[in-house]
Coordinates of C-alpha atoms and ligand atoms in Angstrom, one line a residue:
M271 CA 0.0 0.0 0.0
T272 CA 2.7 2.5 1.1
E273 CA 4.8 1.6 -2.0
T274 CA 1.8 2.0 -4.3
L275 CA 1.1 5.4 -2.7
L276 CA 4.8 6.5 -3.1
A277 CA 4.9 5.4 -6.7
E278 CA 1.7 7.3 -7.4
F279 CA 3.1 10.3 -5.7
A280 CA 6.3 10.2 -7.7
A281 CA 4.4 9.8 -11.0
T282 CA 2.0 12.7 -10.1
W283 CA 4.9 14.9 -9.0
A284 CA 6.9 14.3 -12.3
L285 CA 3.8 15.1 -14.4
V286 CA 2.9 18.2 -12.4
F287 CA 6.5 19.4 -12.4
A288 CA 7.0 18.9 -16.2
A289 CA 3.7 20.8 -16.8
S290 CA 4.7 23.6 -14.4
V291 CA 8.1 24.1 -16.0
A292 CA 6.5 24.0 -19.5
V293 CA 3.9 26.7 -18.5
F294 CA 6.7 28.8 -16.8
L295 CA 9.0 28.7 -19.7
S296 CA 6.5 29.1 -22.5
L297 CA 4.5 31.9 -20.9
G298 CA 7.7 33.6 -19.7
L299 CA 9.2 33.6 -23.2
T300 CA 5.9 34.7 -24.8
L301 CA 5.5 37.6 -22.4
E302 CA 9.2 38.6 -22.9
A303 CA 8.5 38.8 -26.7
I304 CA 5.4 40.9 -26.1
N305 CA 7.1 43.2 -23.7
R306 CA 10.0 43.8 -26.1
R307 CA 7.5 45.1 -28.6
H308 CA 6.0 47.5 -26.0
P309 CA 8.8 49.3 -24.1
E310 CA 6.3 52.1 -23.3
R311 CA 4.4 49.7 -21.1
K312 CA 7.2 49.1 -18.6
I313 CA 5.9 49.9 -15.1
Q314 CA 9.1 50.9 -13.3
Q315 CA 11.9 52.9 -14.9
R316 CA 14.4 50.9 -12.8
E317 CA 16.0 47.9 -14.4
A318 CA 15.5 44.4 -12.9
S319 CA 17.7 43.9 -9.8
S320 CA 18.8 40.3 -10.6
D321 CA 19.8 38.5 -13.8
R322 CA 17.4 36.5 -15.9
I323 CA 19.1 33.0 -15.6
S324 CA 19.5 33.1 -11.8
D325 CA 15.8 34.2 -11.4
M326 CA 14.8 31.4 -13.7
L327 CA 16.7 28.8 -11.8
A328 CA 15.5 30.2 -8.4
S329 CA 11.9 29.9 -9.6
I330 CA 12.3 26.4 -11.0
R331 CA 13.8 25.4 -7.6
Q332 CA 10.7 26.7 -5.9
L333 CA 8.5 24.9 -8.4
V334 CA 9.9 21.6 -6.9
V335 CA 8.3 22.6 -3.5
T336 CA 5.0 23.8 -5.1
C337 CA 4.7 20.6 -7.1
T338 CA 5.4 18.5 -4.0
C339 CA 2.4 20.2 -2.3
I340 CA 0.1 19.7 -5.4
A341 CA 1.2 16.1 -5.9
L342 CA 0.7 15.3 -2.2
G343 CA -2.8 16.7 -2.1
I344 CA -3.8 14.8 -5.3
T345 CA -2.2 11.5 -4.2
L346 CA -3.8 11.6 -0.8
Q347 CA -7.2 12.5 -2.2
R348 CA -6.9 9.6 -4.7
A349 CA -5.9 7.3 -1.9
G350 CA -9.3 8.1 -0.2
W351 CA -8.1 10.6 2.4
G352 CA -10.3 13.6 3.2
V353 CA -13.9 14.3 2.0
G354 CA -13.4 12.8 -1.5
P355 CA -14.1 14.6 -4.8
L356 CA -17.4 15.4 -6.4
E357 CA -18.1 13.6 -9.7
P358 CA -16.6 15.9 -12.4
T359 CA -19.5 17.5 -14.3
W360 CA -20.2 20.7 -16.2
W361 CA -21.2 22.5 -12.9
S362 CA -19.0 20.8 -10.3
V363 CA -15.7 21.5 -12.1
P364 CA -16.1 25.3 -12.6
L365 CA -17.9 25.7 -9.2
M366 CA -15.1 24.0 -7.2
A367 CA -12.4 25.7 -9.3
G368 CA -14.0 29.1 -8.6
L369 CA -14.3 28.3 -4.9
G370 CA -10.7 27.2 -4.9
I371 CA -9.5 30.5 -6.4
V372 CA -11.5 32.6 -3.9
L373 CA -10.2 30.5 -1.0
L374 CA -6.6 30.6 -2.3
D375 CA -6.8 34.4 -2.5
A376 CA -7.9 34.6 1.1
W377 CA -5.2 32.0 2.2
F378 CA -2.5 33.8 0.2
Y379 CA -3.5 37.2 1.8
A380 CA -3.3 35.8 5.3
V381 CA 0.0 33.8 4.8
H382 CA 1.5 36.7 3.0
R383 CA 0.7 39.1 5.8
L384 CA 2.3 36.6 8.2
L385 CA 5.4 36.4 6.0
H386 CA 5.8 40.1 6.4
T387 CA 6.0 40.0 10.2
R388 CA 9.3 40.2 11.9
P389 CA 9.8 36.5 12.8
L390 CA 8.9 35.2 9.4
Y391 CA 10.2 38.0 7.0
R392 CA 13.6 36.3 6.6
F393 CA 11.8 33.5 4.6
H394 CA 10.1 36.1 2.4
K395 CA 13.0 38.5 2.0
P396 CA 14.6 36.5 -0.9
H397 CA 11.5 37.0 -3.0
H398 CA 11.6 40.8 -2.3
L399 CA 15.2 41.1 -3.4
N400 CA 13.5 41.7 -6.8
V401 CA 12.3 45.3 -6.3
T402 CA 11.6 45.4 -10.1
P403 CA 10.2 41.9 -10.8
T404 CA 10.3 40.1 -14.2
V405 CA 8.4 37.2 -15.7
W406 CA 11.2 34.9 -14.3
S407 CA 11.0 36.1 -10.7
N408 CA 7.4 35.0 -10.0
D409 CA 8.4 31.8 -8.0
S410 CA 11.8 32.8 -6.8
G411 CA 12.2 32.8 -3.0
H412 CA 12.8 30.7 0.1
A413 CA 11.5 27.1 0.3
V414 CA 9.7 27.9 3.6
D415 CA 7.9 30.9 1.9
T416 CA 6.8 28.6 -0.9
A417 CA 5.8 25.7 1.4
M418 CA 3.7 28.0 3.6
T419 CA 1.9 29.6 0.6
H420 CA 1.4 26.4 -1.4
S421 CA 0.5 24.1 1.4
F422 CA -3.0 25.3 0.3
Y423 CA -2.7 22.6 -2.4
V424 CA -2.4 19.9 0.2
L425 CA -5.4 21.1 2.2
L426 CA -7.7 21.9 -0.7
P427 CA -8.4 18.4 -2.0
L428 CA -8.6 17.0 1.6
L429 CA -11.0 19.5 3.0
L430 CA -13.3 20.2 0.0
P431 CA -14.8 17.8 -2.6
V432 CA -12.7 19.2 -5.4
P433 CA -12.5 17.2 -8.6
L434 CA -9.0 16.7 -10.0
L435 CA -9.8 19.0 -13.0
S436 CA -10.7 21.8 -10.7
I437 CA -7.4 21.5 -8.9
V438 CA -5.6 21.7 -12.3
L439 CA -7.6 24.8 -13.2
V440 CA -6.9 26.5 -9.9
R441 CA -3.2 25.9 -10.3
L442 CA -3.1 27.0 -13.9
F443 CA -4.9 30.3 -13.0
D444 CA -2.5 30.7 -10.0
Q445 CA 0.6 30.2 -12.1
I446 CA -0.4 32.2 -15.1
T447 CA -1.6 35.2 -13.1
A448 CA 1.6 35.1 -11.0
I449 CA 3.8 35.1 -14.1
I450 CA 1.8 38.1 -15.5
G451 CA 1.8 39.8 -12.1
H452 CA 5.6 39.8 -12.0
S453 CA 6.1 40.6 -15.7
G454 CA 6.9 44.3 -15.1
Y455 CA 4.9 45.5 -18.0
E456 CA 1.2 46.6 -17.9
H457 CA -1.0 45.1 -20.6
F458 CA -4.3 44.5 -18.7
A459 CA -5.3 47.8 -17.1
G460 CA -9.0 48.4 -17.5
A461 CA -12.2 49.5 -15.7
T462 CA -12.7 46.1 -14.1
M463 CA -9.2 46.2 -12.6
R464 CA -9.9 49.1 -10.3
W465 CA -12.6 50.3 -7.8
P466 CA -15.5 49.6 -7.7
W467 CA -14.5 46.2 -9.3
L468 CA -12.1 43.9 -7.5
G469 CA -10.0 42.7 -10.4
I470 CA -6.2 43.5 -10.4
C471 CA -3.7 44.0 -13.2
T472 CA 0.1 43.8 -13.2
V473 CA 0.6 47.2 -11.5
Y474 CA -1.0 45.6 -8.3
H475 CA 1.8 43.2 -7.4
D476 CA 4.4 45.4 -9.0
Q477 CA 3.5 48.0 -6.3
H478 CA 3.9 45.3 -3.7
H479 CA 7.5 44.8 -4.8
S480 CA 8.3 48.5 -5.1
A481 CA 6.5 49.7 -2.0
F482 CA 6.6 46.5 0.2
R483 CA 3.7 47.4 2.6
Y484 CA 0.7 47.3 0.2
N485 CA -1.2 44.9 -2.1
Y486 CA -0.7 41.5 -0.3
A487 CA -3.5 39.7 -2.2
N488 CA -3.1 37.4 -5.1
F489 CA -6.1 37.5 -7.4
F490 CA -8.5 40.2 -6.2
S491 CA -8.2 43.5 -4.3
L492 CA -10.9 42.5 -1.8
W493 CA -8.8 41.7 1.3
D494 CA -6.5 44.6 0.8
R495 CA -9.5 46.9 0.6
V496 CA -11.1 45.3 3.6
F497 CA -8.0 45.5 5.8
G498 CA -6.8 48.9 4.4
T499 CA -3.6 47.6 2.9
I500 CA -4.3 48.6 -0.7
H501 CA -1.7 51.0 -2.2
P502 CA -3.2 54.5 -2.0
D503 CA -2.3 55.2 -5.6
Y504 CA -3.4 51.9 -7.1
D505 CA -6.8 53.0 -8.6
T506 CA -5.3 56.2 -9.9
E507 CA -2.4 54.3 -11.5
V508 CA -4.8 51.9 -13.3
T509 CA -6.8 54.9 -14.6
K510 CA -3.5 56.5 -15.9
W511 CA -2.7 53.3 -17.8
E512 CA -6.2 53.2 -19.3
G513 CA -5.6 56.8 -20.5
R514 CA -2.3 55.8 -22.1
F515 CA -3.9 52.8 -23.8
D516 CA -6.7 55.0 -25.1
A517 CA -4.2 57.6 -26.4
T518 CA -2.2 54.9 -28.2
E519 CA -5.3 53.4 -29.7
A520 CA -6.5 56.9 -30.9
A521 CA -3.1 57.6 -32.4
R522 CA -3.2 54.2 -34.2
R523 CA -6.6 54.9 -35.6
S524 CA -5.8 58.3 -36.9
P525 CA -2.1 58.4 -37.9
A526 CA -0.6 61.8 -38.5
K527 CA -0.9 62.8 -42.2
Ligands
ZN629 ZN1 5.6 40.2 0.1
ZN630 ZN1 6.1 38.8 -5.9

C-alpha cells in the first residue's frame, strides 16, 4: 500500500513538475517577446535587480516545492483521504475551481501578511530582493515561503470535494496570473481592474515589490481593501494606464498625415 502510494506520488509529481516548467518557460518567453514590442508599457523605470538566468533557476527550484504540495494533495485524495471529490461535471468543475480560487486568494493574503511579520520575514525576503520583478522572478524565494503559501494545495483536496480537473484549473490560474503579475509591463489595465471592481492588473503586485507594505493579495483587491492595505495610488495608476492605452489606440486609428 505504502509503496503504491509512493509510486503514485512520484508519477504525479513528475507530471505536475513537467507541466509547471512548461507553463513557466512558454508563458515567460511569450511575455518577454510581447514586452520587447511594448517598451512604453514598462511599469518601473528601474531595471531588474537580478539577472534572468538566476531568477529562472530560483523559480524552478521553488516549483519543486510547489509541485510537492500539489502532488501530495492529489495523491492523498486519490488514496481516499479527506472528504473525497465530487463527480466531475459541467457544474462541479467550474464551481469548485471558482471556490478554490476565492479561497486561495484569502489564504494567500493571510499567509503573505504573516510572512511580512518580523519573525517570518527572513523567509520572504529573498522574493523581495527583486524590487523590479520580471516574468522569471514569480516563483523565486525561500522554500519555507513557498511551502507556507502552497500548502494550500495539500489542504484543498482533503477538506473540500474538489475534482482533479478543478485543482488543475486553480493551479493554472494561479501560475499564469503570478507570471503576468511579475512581468513588469502593464497590458491589462481596464475599468474592471480598479474600484468599484475587484480585479487586479500587473501594477498591483508590482507596487507590492516596489513599496513592500501594500497589495498583499493574489487575485482580487478585496482583502487589501477590507484591511486597508491597498496601495493608496493603485486605482489612480490603473486609470492612468487606461488613459495611455486610449491615447495609443486613438493615435493608431488616426495616424498623422
Ligand atoms: Zn511580500
Ligand atoms: Zn512577488
